[in-house]
Amino acid sequence: MAKYKLFYPPDPASAAFSTIGGNVAECSGGITGLKYGVTRDYILSLEVVLADGSVIHTGRKTLKSVTGYDLTRLFVGSEGTLGVFTQITVKLLPLPEKIETLLVFFATPQDAVRTASQIISNNLLPRALEFIDKSSIDCIKGYKQEIQIPAEVHAILLIDIDGREASVKTETSLVEKIAMENKPLRVIIAKTPKERDTLWEVRRVISPALYNMAPFKINEDICVPRSRILEALHRIAEIHKRYPALKVANFGHIGDGNIHVNIMHEEGEQQKMMAEKMIEEILRTTVELGGTISGEHGIGNVKSAFLSLEIPPQELRIMKDIKHLLDPKGILNPGKMFV
Ligand SMILES: Cc1cc2nc3c(=O)[nH]c(=O)nc-3n(C[C@H](O)[C@H](O)[C@H](O)COP(=O)(O)OP(=O)(O)OC[C@H]3O[C@@H](n4cnc5c(N)ncnc54)[C@H](O)[C@@H]3O)c2cc1C
């Protein structure tokens, strides 16, 4: 849409190969979620084929409508369990004039988390605010030698600021000032689009680089209230002490409180079982902290057993009743979402 100076903000890392139907079914989000929200914020209307073969149209093509219940929101994120989307109308936004990127190295995760928190409490809303922990940094260094990260760096923030040229300039210097007040080891601001791309390479390579640690990965995407991110990281580290045979790397959308906790393990049933046990502890802790067990990846088959950790019985009953009403024979994605 760039040629019309418009853009569709939700940007899951899977954008190059995922479909818009899958994005709507999973209510996907991405690095721009802090400023622009997730898929549900951009879906105006849906054509849905129901389990009995009938076709309905939810929502309106207008930007506002409060007529009746919001069925569009019900279907977005329903993981293919309520109907099949055959037409999707999305909302687009004006393309930002300018994007600036900053990469900030810190000696401690505390400095990085404090910086992120101060950026937001100063009423700045970056397009992206990403956190990378020490384990992820070590993997990046082992994976791509040309990415130079000094040994004393224990946490990284990657920040994008977008908007009109003049406001981006002002906001970038404010973000830089906040970072400088939090003992950074280094602040790098990209001067050209190519340099921006190079800075983002640090974030892009994390997922493949994690396989330097171990051959198997379980990627959780917990989300906690922003004020509890540091506590969540601390609690994950405490849980990890009980599973020393496993490796853990945390990175993700710190601006949303959405941390990708990656548990890396070796081959074998025992390692896999240990990883699953550790995940259960992490999910329980997340709920205790007032968070959610999935910020963007959804429940699917893998996490259906944990749904009741977060959703109280009465809400769960309502969800199951809706499923039964729309799909009484249970033919749409059986086994997904509910055990
Ligand atoms: C490498 C990688 C990176 C990822 N990064 C992100 C990320 O950054 N953010 C994020 O949110 N997710 C991410 N994901 C998860 C996933 O890619 C997204 O949830 C994506 O939206 C799924 O889209 P898909 O087309 O691949 O759907 P599929 O995986 O094919 O399907 C997902 C579900 O949607 C249902 N579905 C698909 N199409 C329709 C339709 N037309 N109507 C109704 N139901 C339908 C399917 O039945 C299935 O249950 C990532 C996944 C991978 C593998």
PDB file of C-alpha atoms and ligand atoms in Angstrom, residues 11-15 17-31 38-39 47-49 75 78-88 203 207 217 219 221 253 258 260 295-298 300 332-333 336, ligand 1:
ATOM      1  CA  ASP A  11       3.247  -6.913  11.344  1.00  0.00           C
ATOM      2  CA  PRO A  12       3.785 -10.428  12.731  1.00  0.00           C
ATOM      3  CA  ALA A  13       7.280 -11.783  12.149  1.00  0.00           C
ATOM      4  CA  SER A  14       5.523 -14.418  10.017  1.00  0.00           C
ATOM      5  CA  ALA A  15       4.138 -11.729   7.652  1.00  0.00           C
ATOM      6  CA  PHE A  17       4.466 -16.418   4.734  1.00  0.00           C
ATOM      7  CA  SER A  18       1.293 -16.155   6.848  1.00  0.00           C
ATOM      8  CA  THR A  19      -2.133 -15.307   5.380  1.00  0.00           C
ATOM      9  CA  ILE A  20      -4.531 -12.528   6.327  1.00  0.00           C
ATOM     10  CA  GLY A  21      -7.100 -15.234   7.223  1.00  0.00           C
ATOM     11  CA  GLY A  22      -4.609 -16.804   9.649  1.00  0.00           C
ATOM     12  CA  ASN A  23      -3.689 -13.362  11.011  1.00  0.00           C
ATOM     13  CA  VAL A  24      -7.355 -12.603  11.739  1.00  0.00           C
ATOM     14  CA  ALA A  25      -7.980 -16.079  13.173  1.00  0.00           C
ATOM     15  CA  GLU A  26      -5.013 -15.644  15.547  1.00  0.00           C
ATOM     16  CA  CYS A  27      -5.383 -11.878  16.073  1.00  0.00           C
ATOM     17  CA  SER A  28      -1.707 -11.554  15.266  1.00  0.00           C
ATOM     18  CA  GLY A  29       0.471  -8.783  16.562  1.00  0.00           C
ATOM     19  CA  GLY A  30       4.010  -7.674  15.973  1.00  0.00           C
ATOM     20  CA  ILE A  31       6.652  -5.150  16.842  1.00  0.00           C
ATOM     21  CA  VAL A  38      -2.944  -5.689  16.863  1.00  0.00           C
ATOM     22  CA  THR A  39      -5.035  -7.242  14.084  1.00  0.00           C
ATOM     23  CA  GLU A  47     -17.617 -12.459   5.610  1.00  0.00           C
ATOM     24  CA  VAL A  48     -17.802 -15.710   7.549  1.00  0.00           C
ATOM     25  CA  VAL A  49     -18.885 -19.177   6.442  1.00  0.00           C
ATOM     26  CA  PHE A  75     -14.515 -13.895  15.329  1.00  0.00           C
ATOM     27  CA  SER A  78     -11.270 -17.347  17.347  1.00  0.00           C
ATOM     28  CA  GLU A  79      -8.549 -19.626  15.893  1.00  0.00           C
ATOM     29  CA  GLY A  80     -10.776 -21.056  13.169  1.00  0.00           C
ATOM     30  CA  THR A  81     -13.128 -22.567  15.765  1.00  0.00           C
ATOM     31  CA  LEU A  82     -16.224 -20.461  14.981  1.00  0.00           C
ATOM     32  CA  GLY A  83     -16.225 -19.975  11.199  1.00  0.00           C
ATOM     33  CA  VAL A  84     -14.104 -19.536   8.080  1.00  0.00           C
ATOM     34  CA  PHE A  85     -13.347 -15.999   6.871  1.00  0.00           C
ATOM     35  CA  THR A  86     -13.842 -15.586   3.145  1.00  0.00           C
ATOM     36  CA  GLN A  87     -13.705 -11.773   2.959  1.00  0.00           C
ATOM     37  CA  ILE A  88     -11.908  -9.367   5.244  1.00  0.00           C
ATOM     38  CA  ARG A 203      16.677  -8.495  16.326  1.00  0.00           C
ATOM     39  CA  SER A 207      15.208 -16.720  16.383  1.00  0.00           C
ATOM     40  CA  LYS A 217      12.969 -24.646  20.970  1.00  0.00           C
ATOM     41  CA  ASN A 219       8.678 -20.384  22.251  1.00  0.00           C
ATOM     42  CA  ASP A 221       4.744 -15.533  24.382  1.00  0.00           C
ATOM     43  CA  HIS A 253       8.045  -6.489  22.720  1.00  0.00           C
ATOM     44  CA  ASN A 258       5.041  -9.251  25.714  1.00  0.00           C
ATOM     45  CA  HIS A 260       9.056 -14.297  24.140  1.00  0.00           C
ATOM     46  CA  GLY A 295       0.070 -12.272  23.913  1.00  0.00           C
ATOM     47  CA  GLU A 296      -0.031 -13.167  20.236  1.00  0.00           C
ATOM     48  CA  HIS A 297       0.494 -16.827  19.306  1.00  0.00           C
ATOM     49  CA  GLY A 298      -2.880 -18.078  20.551  1.00  0.00           C
ATOM     50  CA  GLY A 300      -4.330 -23.838  19.658  1.00  0.00           C
ATOM     51  CA  LEU A 332     -14.418 -26.483  13.041  1.00  0.00           C
ATOM     52  CA  ASN A 333     -10.878 -27.067  14.289  1.00  0.00           C
ATOM     53  CA  LYS A 336      -8.347 -26.313  19.371  1.00  0.00           C
TER      54      LYS A 336
HETATM   55  C1  LIG B   1       8.527 -17.991  12.429  1.00  0.00           C
HETATM   56  C2  LIG B   1       7.210 -17.552  12.975  1.00  0.00           C
HETATM   57  C3  LIG B   1       7.074 -16.265  13.472  1.00  0.00           C
HETATM   58  C4  LIG B   1       5.858 -15.835  14.005  1.00  0.00           C
HETATM   59  N1  LIG B   1       5.752 -14.562  14.471  1.00  0.00           N
HETATM   60  C5  LIG B   1       4.583 -14.129  14.951  1.00  0.00           C
HETATM   61  C6  LIG B   1       4.459 -12.785  15.431  1.00  0.00           C
HETATM   62  O1  LIG B   1       5.395 -11.995  15.415  1.00  0.00           O
HETATM   63  N2  LIG B   1       3.257 -12.399  15.912  1.00  0.00           N
HETATM   64  C7  LIG B   1       2.181 -13.247  15.937  1.00  0.00           C
HETATM   65  O2  LIG B   1       1.121 -12.821  16.372  1.00  0.00           O
HETATM   66  N3  LIG B   1       2.280 -14.518  15.499  1.00  0.00           N
HETATM   67  C8  LIG B   1       3.433 -14.979  15.002  1.00  0.00           C
HETATM   68  N4  LIG B   1       3.547 -16.257  14.554  1.00  0.00           N
HETATM   69  C9  LIG B   1       2.376 -17.150  14.628  1.00  0.00           C
HETATM   70  C10 LIG B   1       1.578 -17.227  13.283  1.00  0.00           C
HETATM   71  O3  LIG B   1       2.402 -17.029  12.193  1.00  0.00           O
HETATM   72  C11 LIG B   1       0.515 -16.204  13.220  1.00  0.00           C
HETATM   73  O4  LIG B   1      -0.411 -16.485  14.233  1.00  0.00           O
HETATM   74  C12 LIG B   1      -0.216 -16.118  11.854  1.00  0.00           C
HETATM   75  O5  LIG B   1      -1.216 -15.150  11.952  1.00  0.00           O
HETATM   76  C13 LIG B   1      -0.834 -17.407  11.399  1.00  0.00           C
HETATM   77  O6  LIG B   1      -1.223 -17.229  10.044  1.00  0.00           O
HETATM   78  P1  LIG B   1      -1.174 -18.435   9.000  1.00  0.00           P
HETATM   79  O7  LIG B   1      -1.712 -17.932   7.708  1.00  0.00           O
HETATM   80  O8  LIG B   1       0.162 -19.039   9.023  1.00  0.00           O
HETATM   81  O9  LIG B   1      -2.261 -19.379   9.665  1.00  0.00           O
HETATM   82  P2  LIG B   1      -2.209 -20.935   9.892  1.00  0.00           P
HETATM   83  O10 LIG B   1      -1.082 -21.288  10.792  1.00  0.00           O
HETATM   84  O11 LIG B   1      -2.374 -21.627   8.608  1.00  0.00           O
HETATM   85  O12 LIG B   1      -3.553 -21.078  10.721  1.00  0.00           O
HETATM   86  C14 LIG B   1      -3.665 -20.578  12.024  1.00  0.00           C
HETATM   87  C15 LIG B   1      -5.091 -20.814  12.495  1.00  0.00           C
HETATM   88  O13 LIG B   1      -5.953 -19.934  11.788  1.00  0.00           O
HETATM   89  C16 LIG B   1      -7.004 -20.674  11.179  1.00  0.00           C
HETATM   90  N5  LIG B   1      -7.309 -20.012   9.911  1.00  0.00           N
HETATM   91  C17 LIG B   1      -6.457 -19.783   8.878  1.00  0.00           C
HETATM   92  N6  LIG B   1      -7.105 -19.141   7.883  1.00  0.00           N
HETATM   93  C18 LIG B   1      -8.386 -18.957   8.306  1.00  0.00           C
HETATM   94  C19 LIG B   1      -9.553 -18.368   7.718  1.00  0.00           C
HETATM   95  N7  LIG B   1      -9.536 -17.830   6.493  1.00  0.00           N
HETATM   96  N8  LIG B   1     -10.697 -18.374   8.437  1.00  0.00           N
HETATM   97  C20 LIG B   1     -10.743 -18.911   9.684  1.00  0.00           C
HETATM   98  N9  LIG B   1      -9.678 -19.486  10.285  1.00  0.00           N
HETATM   99  C21 LIG B   1      -8.527 -19.513   9.596  1.00  0.00           C
HETATM  100  C22 LIG B   1      -6.447 -22.086  10.983  1.00  0.00           C
HETATM  101  O14 LIG B   1      -7.482 -23.039  10.971  1.00  0.00           O
HETATM  102  C23 LIG B   1      -5.579 -22.238  12.214  1.00  0.00           C
HETATM  103  O15 LIG B   1      -6.319 -22.660  13.323  1.00  0.00           O
HETATM  104  C24 LIG B   1       4.751 -16.721  14.034  1.00  0.00           C
HETATM  105  C25 LIG B   1       4.889 -18.010  13.518  1.00  0.00           C
HETATM  106  C26 LIG B   1       6.092 -18.423  12.996  1.00  0.00           C
HETATM  107  C27 LIG B   1       6.189 -19.818  12.449  1.00  0.00           C
END
